[in-house]
XYZ file of C-alpha atoms in Angstrom:
562
model
C 80.751 200.026 54.613
C 79.893 203.176 53.498
C 81.517 206.670 54.217
C 80.045 210.097 53.520
C 82.802 212.691 52.684
C 81.275 215.814 53.671
C 82.131 219.598 52.871
C 80.344 222.683 54.299
C 81.668 225.288 52.102
C 81.521 228.891 52.772
C 79.705 229.842 49.870
C 77.729 227.785 46.998
C 80.009 228.305 44.323
C 82.815 226.876 46.180
C 84.227 223.498 45.916
C 85.948 221.104 48.546
C 89.745 219.894 47.535
C 90.332 217.976 50.512
C 87.112 215.600 50.021
C 88.103 214.721 46.660
C 91.544 213.619 47.515
C 90.483 211.304 50.035
C 88.086 209.697 47.768
C 90.516 209.437 44.981
C 93.263 208.326 47.169
C 91.273 205.272 48.439
C 89.646 204.366 45.090
C 91.048 201.034 44.704
C 89.795 199.967 48.218
C 86.460 197.887 48.339
C 84.151 200.589 50.190
C 81.367 202.847 49.062
C 82.482 206.584 49.380
C 80.086 209.467 48.578
C 80.815 213.013 48.551
C 78.203 215.568 49.502
C 79.050 219.122 49.348
C 76.570 221.988 51.221
C 77.384 225.676 52.051
C 77.005 227.238 55.576
C 74.048 229.173 54.057
C 71.924 226.262 53.596
C 69.626 225.327 56.572
C 70.915 222.850 58.968
C 67.867 220.857 59.153
C 67.993 220.133 55.190
C 71.807 219.053 55.693
C 70.902 216.806 58.548
C 68.153 215.120 56.490
C 70.660 215.049 53.147
C 73.139 213.198 55.377
C 70.839 210.601 57.244
C 69.326 209.822 53.732
C 72.783 208.466 52.599
C 72.849 205.796 55.595
C 76.400 206.068 55.949
C 78.339 204.189 58.672
C 80.734 207.013 58.816
C 80.570 210.700 58.301
C 83.677 212.369 57.576
C 83.920 216.345 57.953
C 86.123 218.411 56.528
C 86.820 221.440 59.195
C 87.863 224.871 58.844
C 87.343 228.185 60.542
C 84.472 229.094 58.358
C 82.356 225.904 59.063
C 83.722 224.351 62.561
C 80.405 225.890 64.791
C 78.166 224.622 62.175
C 79.856 221.040 62.139
C 79.568 220.997 65.781
C 76.288 221.479 65.639
C 75.493 219.198 62.784
C 77.686 216.186 64.470
C 75.394 216.757 67.817
C 72.299 216.340 65.532
C 73.571 213.217 63.913
C 74.321 211.474 66.806
C 70.789 212.596 68.536
C 69.219 210.909 65.303
C 71.333 207.711 65.227
C 74.556 207.440 67.754
C 75.498 204.412 65.694
C 76.758 206.653 63.040
C 80.330 207.233 63.508
C 82.271 210.686 63.012
C 85.654 211.408 61.575
C 87.121 215.214 61.670
C 89.696 216.286 59.688
C 91.252 219.500 58.405
C 93.296 222.581 59.576
C 90.626 223.984 62.200
C 90.902 220.246 64.379
C 94.476 219.766 63.509
C 95.798 221.370 66.804
C 94.891 220.658 70.397
C 93.370 217.352 69.078
C 92.781 215.440 72.299
C 90.864 218.039 73.870
C 88.805 218.585 70.751
C 87.918 215.140 70.659
C 87.166 214.901 74.241
C 84.599 217.712 74.343
C 82.745 216.958 71.124
C 80.822 213.915 69.912
C 82.575 211.936 67.400
C 85.038 209.155 67.476
C 88.054 209.738 65.386
C 90.141 212.659 64.118
C 92.820 212.952 61.616
C 95.691 215.740 62.280
C 97.721 217.109 59.571
C 97.797 216.040 55.847
C 95.103 213.500 55.637
C 95.472 211.186 52.612
C 97.723 208.530 53.996
C 95.865 208.430 57.539
C 92.607 208.274 55.745
C 93.489 205.424 53.783
C 94.795 203.461 56.697
C 91.844 204.375 58.450
C 89.711 202.763 55.696
C 91.631 199.750 55.889
C 90.995 199.309 59.420
C 87.219 200.027 58.932
C 87.707 196.895 56.165
C 89.425 194.896 59.092
C 92.683 194.973 57.096
C 94.765 197.030 59.648
C 94.756 197.429 63.229
C 93.765 200.756 64.772
C 97.041 201.155 66.917
C 99.296 201.181 63.648
C 97.624 204.295 62.001
C 99.822 207.340 62.692
C 98.061 210.954 62.503
C 95.079 209.546 64.005
C 93.348 210.226 67.504
C 90.481 208.222 68.445
C 88.404 207.239 71.544
C 88.651 204.428 73.646
C 86.262 203.485 76.517
C 88.194 205.889 79.109
C 90.610 207.995 77.076
C 91.509 209.556 73.803
C 94.556 207.825 72.109
C 96.976 208.746 69.780
C 99.544 207.030 67.418
C 102.225 209.750 66.783
C 102.431 212.263 64.073
C 102.909 211.295 60.225
C 105.737 212.211 57.969
C 104.944 214.761 55.171
C 103.273 212.963 52.325
C 105.613 212.480 49.180
C 103.993 215.068 46.603
C 104.458 212.276 44.064
C 102.075 209.942 45.756
C 99.378 212.278 45.709
C 96.315 211.418 43.000
C 94.721 214.204 41.001
C 91.628 214.675 42.873
C 89.355 215.016 39.954
C 87.831 212.682 37.522
C 86.201 213.074 33.939
C 82.806 212.585 35.346
C 82.958 214.968 38.015
C 80.192 217.556 37.042
C 79.835 218.949 40.027
C 82.695 221.153 39.416
C 80.695 222.952 36.621
C 80.099 226.725 37.659
C 82.024 226.449 40.496
C 85.267 227.745 41.896
C 87.518 224.931 41.681
C 90.727 224.738 43.594
C 94.144 222.890 42.823
C 97.572 222.561 44.286
C 100.930 222.354 42.648
C 102.696 222.670 45.816
C 102.589 222.298 49.782
C 104.203 224.642 52.228
C 105.501 228.221 51.879
C 109.113 229.128 52.455
C 108.062 232.350 54.804
C 107.150 232.359 58.439
C 104.457 234.793 58.770
C 103.127 234.535 62.551
C 99.565 234.738 61.592
C 99.786 231.906 58.981
C 99.146 228.224 59.642
C 101.754 227.487 56.719
C 104.649 228.505 58.952
C 104.040 225.332 61.071
C 105.348 223.266 57.761
C 108.579 222.801 56.967
C 109.934 223.424 53.355
C 107.885 223.593 50.379
C 107.208 220.509 48.113
C 106.136 220.510 44.575
C 104.555 218.434 41.856
C 106.107 217.399 38.936
C 105.729 220.264 36.463
C 104.898 218.199 33.649
C 101.914 216.461 35.619
C 100.987 219.930 36.551
C 100.357 221.137 32.742
C 98.472 217.695 32.271
C 96.049 218.193 35.038
C 95.537 222.016 34.324
C 94.427 220.738 30.650
C 91.784 218.684 32.562
C 90.312 222.032 34.026
C 90.428 223.667 30.515
C 89.184 220.961 28.616
C 86.056 220.872 31.021
C 85.354 224.699 30.335
C 86.125 225.486 33.989
C 85.579 228.987 34.882
C 88.059 229.761 37.168
C 90.891 227.827 38.937
C 92.261 228.898 42.462
C 95.706 227.590 43.210
C 96.056 227.037 46.955
C 99.628 227.073 46.915
C 100.506 229.807 49.676
C 103.259 231.403 47.605
C 103.127 230.058 44.139
C 106.112 231.844 42.645
C 109.086 230.918 45.378
C 110.271 228.620 42.822
C 110.969 230.931 39.885
C 111.459 228.356 37.256
C 108.625 226.286 38.299
C 106.580 229.311 37.936
C 107.647 230.597 34.832
C 107.116 227.215 33.334
C 103.507 226.930 34.281
C 102.738 230.538 33.627
C 104.354 230.089 30.114
C 101.927 226.822 29.196
C 99.034 228.500 30.473
C 99.396 231.620 28.256
C 99.895 229.241 25.316
C 96.819 227.543 25.762
C 93.464 228.553 23.798
C 90.940 228.995 26.877
C 88.611 230.999 28.463
C 89.726 229.447 32.265
C 91.132 231.953 34.530
C 93.756 230.750 36.813
C 94.021 232.705 40.216
C 97.429 232.727 42.218
C 98.612 233.789 45.613
C 102.021 235.142 45.051
C 104.890 237.220 46.776
C 105.017 240.333 44.561
C 108.326 241.392 46.435
C 110.400 238.116 44.831
C 108.957 238.520 41.365
C 111.955 239.176 38.812
C 112.026 241.505 35.753
C 112.028 238.404 33.579
C 108.857 237.036 35.176
C 107.383 240.349 34.741
C 108.230 240.486 31.198
C 106.940 237.101 30.455
C 103.549 237.957 32.330
C 103.208 241.273 30.353
C 102.554 239.190 27.272
C 99.537 237.134 29.108
C 96.187 237.067 27.453
C 93.676 239.518 28.799
C 91.919 237.695 32.107
C 93.992 234.611 31.863
C 95.616 235.225 35.244
C 94.626 237.127 38.341
C 96.900 237.661 41.273
C 96.357 237.962 45.049
C 99.249 239.750 46.562
C 99.343 239.481 50.439
C 100.359 243.107 51.339
C 99.033 243.141 54.991
C 100.456 246.347 55.874
C 102.550 249.068 54.259
C 104.318 249.734 57.859
C 107.912 248.390 57.849
C 108.007 247.968 61.545
C 104.766 246.049 61.378
C 105.596 243.631 58.841
C 108.858 242.794 60.979
C 106.391 242.461 64.140
C 104.878 239.387 61.967
C 108.106 237.835 60.596
C 107.439 239.379 57.064
C 110.959 241.107 56.271
C 109.779 242.859 53.381
C 109.640 246.392 52.181
C 106.111 247.804 50.665
C 108.319 249.802 48.266
C 109.645 246.760 46.639
C 106.091 245.347 46.583
C 104.362 248.618 45.101
C 107.130 248.688 42.374
C 106.042 245.042 40.974
C 102.739 245.387 41.419
C 102.755 248.768 39.515
C 104.899 247.022 36.698
C 102.220 244.367 36.444
C 99.567 246.766 36.367
C 100.873 248.980 33.565
C 100.169 246.429 31.029
C 96.672 245.824 32.191
C 96.173 242.336 31.511
C 96.230 240.863 34.870
C 93.587 241.441 37.409
C 95.321 242.277 41.187
C 93.707 241.616 44.516
C 95.897 243.013 47.244
C 95.295 242.108 50.723
C 95.434 243.739 54.090
C 94.938 243.031 57.634
C 93.660 245.129 60.422
C 94.582 244.311 64.062
C 98.218 243.483 63.487
C 100.671 243.901 66.346
C 102.200 247.437 66.487
C 99.573 249.202 64.058
C 97.121 251.528 65.412
C 94.026 253.281 63.281
C 96.041 255.732 61.816
C 98.796 253.530 60.758
C 96.210 251.191 59.114
C 94.698 254.083 57.377
C 97.925 254.797 55.829
C 98.382 251.263 54.639
C 95.030 251.578 52.947
C 95.798 254.822 51.189
C 99.236 253.346 50.062
C 97.689 250.659 48.516
C 94.610 252.251 47.083
C 97.328 254.599 45.507
C 98.642 251.699 43.332
C 94.802 251.255 41.871
C 94.321 247.603 42.075
C 91.371 245.757 40.978
C 90.429 244.940 44.383
C 91.440 245.685 47.960
C 90.547 242.922 50.474
C 90.619 244.532 54.053
C 90.707 241.520 56.549
C 91.056 241.464 60.106
C 93.609 239.637 62.294
C 92.706 235.781 63.175
C 94.517 234.065 65.752
C 94.346 230.735 64.510
C 94.993 227.378 66.286
C 98.844 226.708 66.171
C 100.040 229.900 64.948
C 102.695 231.919 66.637
C 100.585 234.844 66.695
C 98.373 233.170 69.106
C 101.197 232.313 71.452
C 102.126 236.082 71.535
C 98.782 237.361 71.900
C 99.584 238.635 75.724
C 102.693 240.247 74.556
C 100.666 242.664 71.964
C 97.827 243.025 74.521
C 95.631 241.300 71.854
C 92.135 239.917 73.084
C 90.470 237.467 70.338
C 87.061 235.565 70.414
C 87.553 232.269 71.836
C 85.203 231.150 68.963
C 86.019 230.567 65.510
C 87.218 232.398 63.253
C 89.101 233.823 66.385
C 89.109 237.342 64.981
C 90.842 240.271 67.024
C 88.579 242.372 69.313
C 90.913 244.515 70.559
C 94.631 245.159 71.292
C 96.904 247.715 73.124
C 97.290 249.383 69.705
C 93.696 249.389 68.264
C 90.166 249.619 70.246
C 86.962 247.464 69.618
C 85.505 250.667 68.666
C 87.999 251.343 66.010
C 87.551 247.945 64.778
C 84.112 248.518 64.251
C 84.748 251.777 62.228
C 87.132 249.643 60.319
C 84.773 247.139 59.387
C 82.043 249.698 58.141
C 84.753 250.872 55.850
C 85.552 247.686 54.736
C 81.839 246.799 53.846
C 82.148 250.095 51.252
C 85.164 248.917 49.847
C 83.870 245.528 49.185
C 80.663 246.447 47.754
C 81.762 249.536 45.732
C 85.335 249.361 45.195
C 85.648 245.732 44.503
C 82.822 245.464 42.269
C 83.883 247.419 39.800
C 80.492 248.717 38.921
C 80.947 252.347 40.343
C 84.126 253.483 39.362
C 83.145 256.628 37.997
C 81.003 257.530 41.052
C 83.888 257.003 43.328
C 86.160 259.039 41.043
C 83.699 261.912 41.554
C 83.841 261.693 45.351
C 87.602 260.539 45.974
C 89.200 264.204 45.353
C 86.556 265.714 47.759
C 88.011 264.205 50.721
C 91.364 264.414 52.024
C 92.141 260.782 51.433
C 90.423 257.785 49.870
C 90.249 256.132 53.418
C 88.361 259.123 54.230
C 85.808 258.756 51.808
C 85.148 255.125 52.428
C 85.147 255.958 56.212
C 82.469 258.824 55.999
C 80.534 256.670 53.546
C 80.402 253.704 56.006
C 79.117 256.167 58.638
C 76.523 257.327 56.513
C 75.168 253.871 56.205
C 75.371 253.327 59.697
C 73.291 256.588 60.329
C 70.552 255.536 57.892
C 70.312 251.989 59.357
C 71.528 250.166 55.952
C 73.909 247.701 57.833
C 70.688 246.481 59.563
C 68.689 245.848 56.889
C 68.881 244.578 53.175
C 68.800 247.322 50.325
C 67.894 246.797 46.806
C 70.320 247.250 43.827
C 68.849 250.469 43.029
C 69.258 252.099 46.370
C 73.084 251.398 46.257
C 73.152 253.856 43.501
C 70.730 256.220 44.904
C 72.778 256.449 48.293
C 75.525 258.656 46.656
C 72.643 261.058 46.071
C 71.587 261.261 49.628
C 75.334 261.096 50.335
C 76.381 263.961 48.446
C 73.390 266.407 49.697
C 74.022 265.525 53.479
C 77.968 265.641 53.290
C 78.802 268.054 50.802
C 75.959 270.273 50.375
C 74.778 268.747 46.978
C 77.964 269.798 45.152
C 77.485 269.394 41.537
C 74.434 267.082 42.087
C 73.121 267.346 38.508
C 76.313 265.951 37.213
C 76.536 263.530 39.917
C 73.300 262.388 38.448
C 74.451 261.945 35.141
C 77.713 259.718 36.332
C 75.262 257.566 38.294
C 73.265 257.073 35.340
C 76.569 256.277 33.079
C 77.506 253.499 35.751
C 74.244 252.259 36.431
C 73.333 251.555 32.719
C 77.098 249.890 32.111
C 75.634 247.020 34.327
C 72.300 246.934 34.295
C 68.939 246.969 32.171
C 69.041 249.439 29.712
C 65.438 249.869 28.993
C 64.229 251.200 32.441
C 65.753 253.756 34.797
C 65.302 254.520 38.443
C 62.934 257.581 38.970
C 65.829 259.460 40.540
C 67.570 259.511 36.979
C 66.401 261.562 33.977
C 66.278 259.940 30.699
C 66.482 262.900 28.300
C 66.342 261.250 24.876
C 62.821 261.779 23.383
C 61.440 259.156 20.664
C 62.149 261.315 17.697
C 65.896 262.080 18.698
C 66.266 258.277 19.141
C 64.432 257.433 15.752
C 66.889 259.866 14.050
C 70.181 258.119 15.639
C 68.738 255.302 14.955
C 68.389 255.593 11.364
C 71.739 256.915 11.399
C 73.557 253.908 12.555
C 71.302 250.947 11.557
C 73.786 250.069 8.964
C 76.154 249.668 11.715
C 74.129 248.033 14.908
C 71.044 246.278 15.183
C 68.642 248.537 17.073
C 67.165 245.225 18.781
C 70.607 244.416 20.549
C 71.797 247.952 21.125
C 70.118 250.777 23.645
C 71.014 254.348 22.842
C 71.442 257.144 25.965
C 71.825 260.757 25.836
C 73.778 262.435 28.826
C 73.493 266.036 29.710
C 77.244 265.856 31.124
C 80.546 265.061 28.625
C 81.143 261.700 30.171
C 83.835 261.137 27.756
C 85.670 264.342 29.038
C 84.792 263.020 32.772
C 86.067 259.630 32.205
C 89.382 261.199 31.124
C 90.293 263.701 33.401
C 87.248 263.958 35.802
C 86.023 267.436 34.206
C 82.605 268.430 34.823
C 81.284 270.152 31.337
C 77.774 270.225 30.433
C 77.558 269.233 27.161
C 75.098 266.533 25.416
C 76.848 263.001 24.864
C 75.563 259.971 23.361
C 76.399 256.388 24.127
C 75.482 253.059 22.523
C 75.025 250.034 24.927
C 75.520 246.638 23.681
C 72.492 244.732 25.542
C 74.407 241.306 25.353
C 77.995 242.701 26.125
C 78.124 245.067 28.798
C 81.882 245.706 27.993
C 80.820 247.061 24.597
C 80.040 250.523 24.970
C 80.325 253.004 21.792
C 80.483 256.672 22.358
C 78.868 258.906 19.363
C 81.194 261.964 19.980
C 79.653 264.532 17.752
C 75.922 264.060 17.376
C 75.623 266.734 14.587
C 77.805 264.030 12.543
C 74.851 261.538 12.649
C 71.923 263.765 11.806
């Protein structure tokens, strides 16, 4: 008997934790189990072919809001090709309203909630070691109906197996997911974690051992899926301290609640090696009344104070989340929330949109707040009594600008040029998004170079070409920091002539290998601009490391090297 555990991830670089748990949890059973991972960006015909070539008796799908529609189509195609293949569903997207889902879709079985023990008993049933009627947590079709044997208690975390193996080379160059706890102490109305009672933790020594596995394999990024990693202060401190002591290039990503960070934790984190940790902080809104509406009894000032303290050291990348469409928050309130978060200066700002997930209390309160949402996954808000559909569309355009320009970190100096020219940072991204829409850029793919040139056109149209020549120099600097050095787009000017370049190379040849470094001249005093945003036309010279974009050397006085 063969089971194909199938994951359809949102991106190629992602990996699926759930299917690995299931395989390892049943490793002692005598059956053939194969994991195949795909992406929603793959052609469905290609995935179907790959699945059929496996010749499995059961195809099991890991279901989430981002892949449910895709999986529904895929399951139907599988049945059309070979209706003897049985289909098993599991995951958060099918763990609510399970009976109706199974009635309305092809497939025979559905696991609700935590699936490890239920899946193991299901395999025992397929191996004729257990009766179907004894498996709790499993929905299954009979000739005339869908039956359910009752819910299963939460799994003891100590019974979980480590989902990865030393020979699992599929995680190389992927984002790897790991959990040290299940559950969340908070009851946010939009989150499915609010439906789980309590928080359960793995043994801290076991967690250390398992994290060592990732470091030994050279995994680039490990993302903890724990909903609030720092809710147990002693546990969090011990893990952080252990990871800080390791000699590794692996980065560890945690979702934390910043408002409950203690001073001793912030002091510890200030000593972390640069790049070892990155934090995702769910701000959601800075409107305290709206926070109360979603059952988050915190103050933005508490979040801001602690996030700002972490930012002072500059060693931990912080990703702050906002959600548009929350009950009680209109367009102007969200605009203020964005500006409040932007004032902290986090490395990334994520603008999400409210999703009314199956099983969440927010879905139950939709009528109360006048929220209309899509009946299709991911069940995103369309409008409410506080914010219109048109306003949400405007926010989506601004969100694309924030994600492309702010979050990439590749346009920081260009953004600084514009920020003080608009009343608020939000106004800049809003106007830039409107400009993109007017030019039709949202409806076609534009190349990397064009993303830079947009700013010259935007400045010309919106600000009457104010300091246009200075802007060209700033764009040139940001462009060279992250792109090939030997070639410049035709809208940027290369001022360094061959004789001047030769003299500079001769003067620095004892320090720098000219084959690995690129020299560029700027008409603008770039150092002054970076330090205080001052616009001063004075020649400045920089040496760009071709192999390491973070290594940029300023030649402050050209006369000294002649």
